[in-house]
Structure formats: structure tokens, C-alpha cells
Coordinates of C-alpha atoms in Angstrom, one line a residue:
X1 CA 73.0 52.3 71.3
X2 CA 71.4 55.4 73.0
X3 CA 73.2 56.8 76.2
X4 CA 71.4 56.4 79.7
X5 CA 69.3 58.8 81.2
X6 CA 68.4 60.3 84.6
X7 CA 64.9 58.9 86.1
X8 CA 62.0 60.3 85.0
X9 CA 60.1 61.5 87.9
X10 CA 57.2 63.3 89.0
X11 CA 57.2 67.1 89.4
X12 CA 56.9 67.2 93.0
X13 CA 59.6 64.4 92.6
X14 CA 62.5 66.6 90.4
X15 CA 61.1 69.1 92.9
X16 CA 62.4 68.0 96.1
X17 CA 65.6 66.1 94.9
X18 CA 66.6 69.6 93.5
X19 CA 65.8 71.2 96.7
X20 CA 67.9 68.7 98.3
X21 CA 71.0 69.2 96.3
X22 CA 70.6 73.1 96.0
X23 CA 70.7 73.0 99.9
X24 CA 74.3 70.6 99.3
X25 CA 75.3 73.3 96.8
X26 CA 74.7 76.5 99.1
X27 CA 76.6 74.5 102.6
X28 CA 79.5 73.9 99.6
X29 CA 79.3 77.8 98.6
X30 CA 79.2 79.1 102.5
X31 CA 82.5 76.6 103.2
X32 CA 84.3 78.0 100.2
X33 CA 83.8 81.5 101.5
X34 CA 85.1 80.6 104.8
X35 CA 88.5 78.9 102.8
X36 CA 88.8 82.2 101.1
X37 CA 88.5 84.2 104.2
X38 CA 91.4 81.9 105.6
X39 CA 93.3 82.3 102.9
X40 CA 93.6 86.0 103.4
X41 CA 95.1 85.2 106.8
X42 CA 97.4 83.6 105.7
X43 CA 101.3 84.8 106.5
X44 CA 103.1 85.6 103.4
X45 CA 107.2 85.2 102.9
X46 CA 109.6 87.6 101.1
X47 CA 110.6 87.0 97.8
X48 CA 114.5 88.1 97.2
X49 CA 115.4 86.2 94.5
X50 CA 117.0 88.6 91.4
X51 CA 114.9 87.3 88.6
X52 CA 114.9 87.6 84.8
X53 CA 112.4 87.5 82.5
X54 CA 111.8 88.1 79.0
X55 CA 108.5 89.1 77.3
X56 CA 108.1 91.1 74.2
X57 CA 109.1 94.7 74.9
X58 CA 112.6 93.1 76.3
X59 CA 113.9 92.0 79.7
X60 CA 111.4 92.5 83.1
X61 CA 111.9 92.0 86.8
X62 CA 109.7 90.1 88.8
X63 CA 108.6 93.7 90.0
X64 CA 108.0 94.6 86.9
X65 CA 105.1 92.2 86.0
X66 CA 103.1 94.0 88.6
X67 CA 102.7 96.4 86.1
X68 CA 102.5 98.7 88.7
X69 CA 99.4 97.1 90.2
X70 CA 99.3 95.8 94.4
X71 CA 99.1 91.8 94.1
X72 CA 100.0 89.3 91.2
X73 CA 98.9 86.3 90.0
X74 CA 101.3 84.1 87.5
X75 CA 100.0 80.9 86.1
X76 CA 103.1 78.9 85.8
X77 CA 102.7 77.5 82.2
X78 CA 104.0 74.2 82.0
X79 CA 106.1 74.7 78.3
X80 CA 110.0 73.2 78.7
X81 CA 112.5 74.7 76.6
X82 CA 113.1 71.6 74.4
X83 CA 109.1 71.5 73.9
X84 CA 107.7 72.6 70.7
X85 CA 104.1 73.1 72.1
X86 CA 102.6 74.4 75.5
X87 CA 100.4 71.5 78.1
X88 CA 97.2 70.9 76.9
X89 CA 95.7 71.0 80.7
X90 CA 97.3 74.7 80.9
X91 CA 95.9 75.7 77.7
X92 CA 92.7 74.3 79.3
X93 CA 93.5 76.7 81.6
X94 CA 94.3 79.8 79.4
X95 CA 91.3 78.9 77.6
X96 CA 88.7 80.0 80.3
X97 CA 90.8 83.1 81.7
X98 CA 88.8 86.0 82.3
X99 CA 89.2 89.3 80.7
X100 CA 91.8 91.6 82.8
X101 CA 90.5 94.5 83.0
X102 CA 88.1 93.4 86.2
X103 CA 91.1 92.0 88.0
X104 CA 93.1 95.5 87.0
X105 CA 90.0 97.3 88.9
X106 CA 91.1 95.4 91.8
X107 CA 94.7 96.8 91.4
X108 CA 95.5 92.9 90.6
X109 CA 97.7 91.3 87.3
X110 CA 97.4 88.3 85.4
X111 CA 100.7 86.6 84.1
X112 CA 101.6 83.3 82.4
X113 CA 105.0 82.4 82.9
X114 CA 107.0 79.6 80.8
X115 CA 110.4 78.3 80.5
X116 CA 110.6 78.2 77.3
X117 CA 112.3 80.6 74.7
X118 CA 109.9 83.9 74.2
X119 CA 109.7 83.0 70.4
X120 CA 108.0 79.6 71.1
X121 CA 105.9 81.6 73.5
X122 CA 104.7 83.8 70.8
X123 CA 104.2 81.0 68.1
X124 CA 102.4 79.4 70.6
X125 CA 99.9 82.2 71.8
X126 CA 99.5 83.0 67.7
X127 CA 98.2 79.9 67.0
X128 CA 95.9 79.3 70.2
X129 CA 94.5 83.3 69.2
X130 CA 95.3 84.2 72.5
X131 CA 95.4 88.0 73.3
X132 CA 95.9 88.2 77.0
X133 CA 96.9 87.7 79.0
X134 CA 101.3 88.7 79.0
X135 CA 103.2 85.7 78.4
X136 CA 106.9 85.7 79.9
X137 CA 109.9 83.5 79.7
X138 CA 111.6 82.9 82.7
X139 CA 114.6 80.9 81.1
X140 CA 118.0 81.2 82.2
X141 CA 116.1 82.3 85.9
X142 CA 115.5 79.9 88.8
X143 CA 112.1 81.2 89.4
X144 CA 110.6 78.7 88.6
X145 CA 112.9 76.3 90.5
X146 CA 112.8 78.1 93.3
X147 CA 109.0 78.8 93.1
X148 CA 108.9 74.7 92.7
X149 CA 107.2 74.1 89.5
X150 CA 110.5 72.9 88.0
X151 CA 112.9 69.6 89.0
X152 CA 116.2 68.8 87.6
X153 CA 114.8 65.3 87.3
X154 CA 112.7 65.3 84.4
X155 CA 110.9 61.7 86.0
X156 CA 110.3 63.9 89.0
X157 CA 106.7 62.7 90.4
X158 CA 103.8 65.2 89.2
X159 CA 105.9 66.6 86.9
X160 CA 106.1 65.8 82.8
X161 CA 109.0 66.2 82.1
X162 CA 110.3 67.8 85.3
X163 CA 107.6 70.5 84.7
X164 CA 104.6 71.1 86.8
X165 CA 102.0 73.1 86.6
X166 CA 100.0 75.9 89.0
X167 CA 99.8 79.2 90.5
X168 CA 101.5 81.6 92.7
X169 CA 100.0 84.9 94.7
X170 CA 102.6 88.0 95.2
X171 CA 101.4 90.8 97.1
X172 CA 103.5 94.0 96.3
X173 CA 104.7 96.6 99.4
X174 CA 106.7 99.0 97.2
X175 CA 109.6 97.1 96.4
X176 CA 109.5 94.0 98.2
X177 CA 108.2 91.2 97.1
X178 CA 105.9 88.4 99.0
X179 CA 104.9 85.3 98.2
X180 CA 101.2 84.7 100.0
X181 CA 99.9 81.5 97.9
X182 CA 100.6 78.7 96.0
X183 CA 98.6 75.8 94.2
X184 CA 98.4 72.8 91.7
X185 CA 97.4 69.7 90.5
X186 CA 93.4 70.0 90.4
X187 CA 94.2 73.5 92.9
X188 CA 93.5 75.1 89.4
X189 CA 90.7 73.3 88.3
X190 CA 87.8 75.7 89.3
X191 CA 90.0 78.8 87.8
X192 CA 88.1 81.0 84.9
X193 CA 86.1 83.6 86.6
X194 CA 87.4 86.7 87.8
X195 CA 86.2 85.8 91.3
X196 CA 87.8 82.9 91.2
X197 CA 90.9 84.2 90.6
X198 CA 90.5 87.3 93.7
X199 CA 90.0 85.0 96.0
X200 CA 93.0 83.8 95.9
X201 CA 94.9 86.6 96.8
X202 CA 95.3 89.0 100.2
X203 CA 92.9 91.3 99.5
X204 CA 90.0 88.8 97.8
X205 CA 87.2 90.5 95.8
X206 CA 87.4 93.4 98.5
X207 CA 83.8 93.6 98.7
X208 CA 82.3 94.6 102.1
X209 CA 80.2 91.5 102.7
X210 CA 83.5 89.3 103.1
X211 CA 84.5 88.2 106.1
X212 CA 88.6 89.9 106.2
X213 CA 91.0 91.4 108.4
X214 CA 90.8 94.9 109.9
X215 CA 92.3 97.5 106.8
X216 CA 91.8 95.2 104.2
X217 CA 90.4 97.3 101.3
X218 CA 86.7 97.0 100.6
X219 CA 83.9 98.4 98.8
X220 CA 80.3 97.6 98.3
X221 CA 79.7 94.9 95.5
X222 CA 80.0 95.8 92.1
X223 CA 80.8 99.3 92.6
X224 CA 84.1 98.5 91.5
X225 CA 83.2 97.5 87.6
X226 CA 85.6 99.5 85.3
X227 CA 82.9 101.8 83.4
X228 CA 84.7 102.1 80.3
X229 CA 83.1 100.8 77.3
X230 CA 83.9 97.0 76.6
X231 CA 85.5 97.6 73.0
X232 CA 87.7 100.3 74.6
X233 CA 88.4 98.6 77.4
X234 CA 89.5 95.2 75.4
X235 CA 91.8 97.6 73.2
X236 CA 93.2 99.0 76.3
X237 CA 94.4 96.5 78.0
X238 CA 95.9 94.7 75.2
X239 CA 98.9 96.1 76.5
X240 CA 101.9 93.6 77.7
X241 CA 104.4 93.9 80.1

């Protein structure tokens, strides 16, 4: 049995039904721009929790997985303690992450963070052949209680197994903390690119032609691409936090 196919038209036909849904496609692009601009207006709350994580070079503060950069993004892995393998949807996820060293241009990290012991962490990343980006454990912290990706009842709805998945934006001013964004479910679906990822922080892709508030940081497009060579730049930022 053959799968089904799309009509077979005339020229002038594929012509204007692809004119048609190009226009569609453009109206959905212009709309997403104006979310993203909303979404750097958006107020932000302090984050004053003491948490502890664990990645491979030892024990790190929430601070510390700004690796000295402005804003943070952390993909909260869904990977219990008792699990012995990660979510497939989040390695989906994982999967399609961009290289870092764009979103390091634009003084922004990339974390995953897991509940789950750091050795099941690393087994995990080892056989996926995942190289970035850092991978922490949060276990024995409420972060990700607090941050709401964790319930005590493991029939909790939306969760498997009292885990859910999705992502949180932290905007560093020195040493305090702030939590601007959060989302999940199918929030995460579109994820991959590096633009996709910047515009859902403060500061966006903080290129002049966005539409931001007054002092945000901006440049003209692509001005902003690290100029290092790719092979030194992928061995340079192998680095984890």
C-alpha cells in the first residue's frame, strides 16, 4: 500500500497556494516577534534560595552556573534519582541544542539540570555522546521543588513520576539572582536554535532591529558572531561548570 499524496496541481496552482501560506507563515513570524518583545517586559522575581549542586569539578551555587556570564538558561532535565535513564522527550531536547559558544557571545549560559545522582548523569551524557552542554545534579536541593518541576506526589498531573519537564530564565545583577521566565509542556517544543533560545531571555538576541526597552543592550545583526575558528571554538568551550 503506497502512502497518500498532496494534489497534483498546475504551476500557477502550487504557485498561489504557496503564496497563500508563505503570507500565514510571515503574520505567524511578525506575532512571535511581538511575544518576544513582551517577554522582555516582563517583571522578574528574586531568587534567595541557598542551592546546591553538583557537576564534575565538585559542588556549585546557583551563581556559579552563570559561569560568570549575565543571564542563564537551565533546561530542567526530567531524570529522578531512582531512574536509571534520562526522558526521552528531554533527550529530544538535548538532541537539537545549539552549540554554546553563540549564546556565550551574548554573555548567556546553557545548563541541564537533573535530580539524579551526578554519576547517572555522566553515564547518561556518555552514552547519548553528548559534549555540551554542563550537566548538574541538584539532588539533596529544593531547586527544583521550589522552581516547580518536582512534586512530592509521584501521580502528580503532568508530571511522570512527580518530574516535569521545562525551562527557566535567570538574569544575573552581581550577586542576586532573578527569575524572569518559565516554561513547559510543548513551551519547549520549538527549542534548538540559538535564536530560539535568546528570545527567551531579558535581553533577546540584542540586535538593533528588536523592538526592546530603553538600555537594553543591542548591536547590529550578526556583528556579534564569535570570530574564532569553529574547531577552536568547539575545544574551547568544552569547558564545564
Amino acid at each position: 500500500m503506497t502512502a497518500p499524496l498532496p494534489p497534483i496541481v498546475s504551476e500557477a496552482e502550487w504557485r498561489a497556494a504557496l503564496d497563500a501560506q508563505i503570507t500565514r507563515e510571515k503574520a505567524h513570524t511578525r506575532e512571535r516577534d511581538r511575544l518576544s518583545a513582551a517577554r522582555r517586559r516582563l517583571p522578574m522575581v528574586e531568587v534567595r534560595g541557598d542551592y546546591a549542586f553538583e557537576g564534575p569539578a565538585g559542588p556549585l551555587t546557583l551563581l556559579d552556573l552563570f559561569a560568570g556570564r549575565r543571564q542563564l538558561i537551565v533546561y530542567h532535565f526530567m531524570f529522578g534519582p531512582d531512574w536509571e535513564a534520562g526522558c526521552d522527550g528531554c533527550s529530544w531536547v538535548v538532541d537539537a541544542m545549539t552549540h554554546p559558544a553563540h549564546l556565550h557571545a551574548r554573555d548567556t549560559s546553557l545548563v541541564l539540570v537533573s535530580r539524579a545522582p551526578l554519576d547517572k548523569l555522566e553515564r547518561y551524557r556518555a552514552r547519548m555522546g553528548w559534549h555540551h552542554p554542563p550537566w548538574v545534579s541538584s539532588l539533596g536541593s529544593d531547586f527544583n521543588r521550589d522552581m516547580g518541576v518536582t512534586s512530592d506526589d509521584c501521580c502528580a498531573p503532568d508530571t511522570d513520576r512527580g518530574e516535569r519537564h521545562g525551562v527557566s530564565v535567570f538574569l544575573r545583577d552581581g550577586e542576586r539572582v532573578f527569575r524572569t521566565y518559565f516554561t513547559g509542556r510543548r513551551g519547549v517544543e520549538y527549542l534548538g536554535s540559538l535564536w530560539s533560545y535568546l528570545d527567551l531571555t531579558p535581553y533577546g538576541r540584542q540586535e538593533s532591529w528588536e523592538e526592546s526597552p530603553p538600555g537594553w543592550p543591542q548591536t547590529p545583526p550578526y556583528v556579534w558572531t564569535p570570530d574564532q575558528p569553529v574547531l577552536t571554538r568547539i575545544n574551547s568551550f568544552q569547558r564545564v561548570v
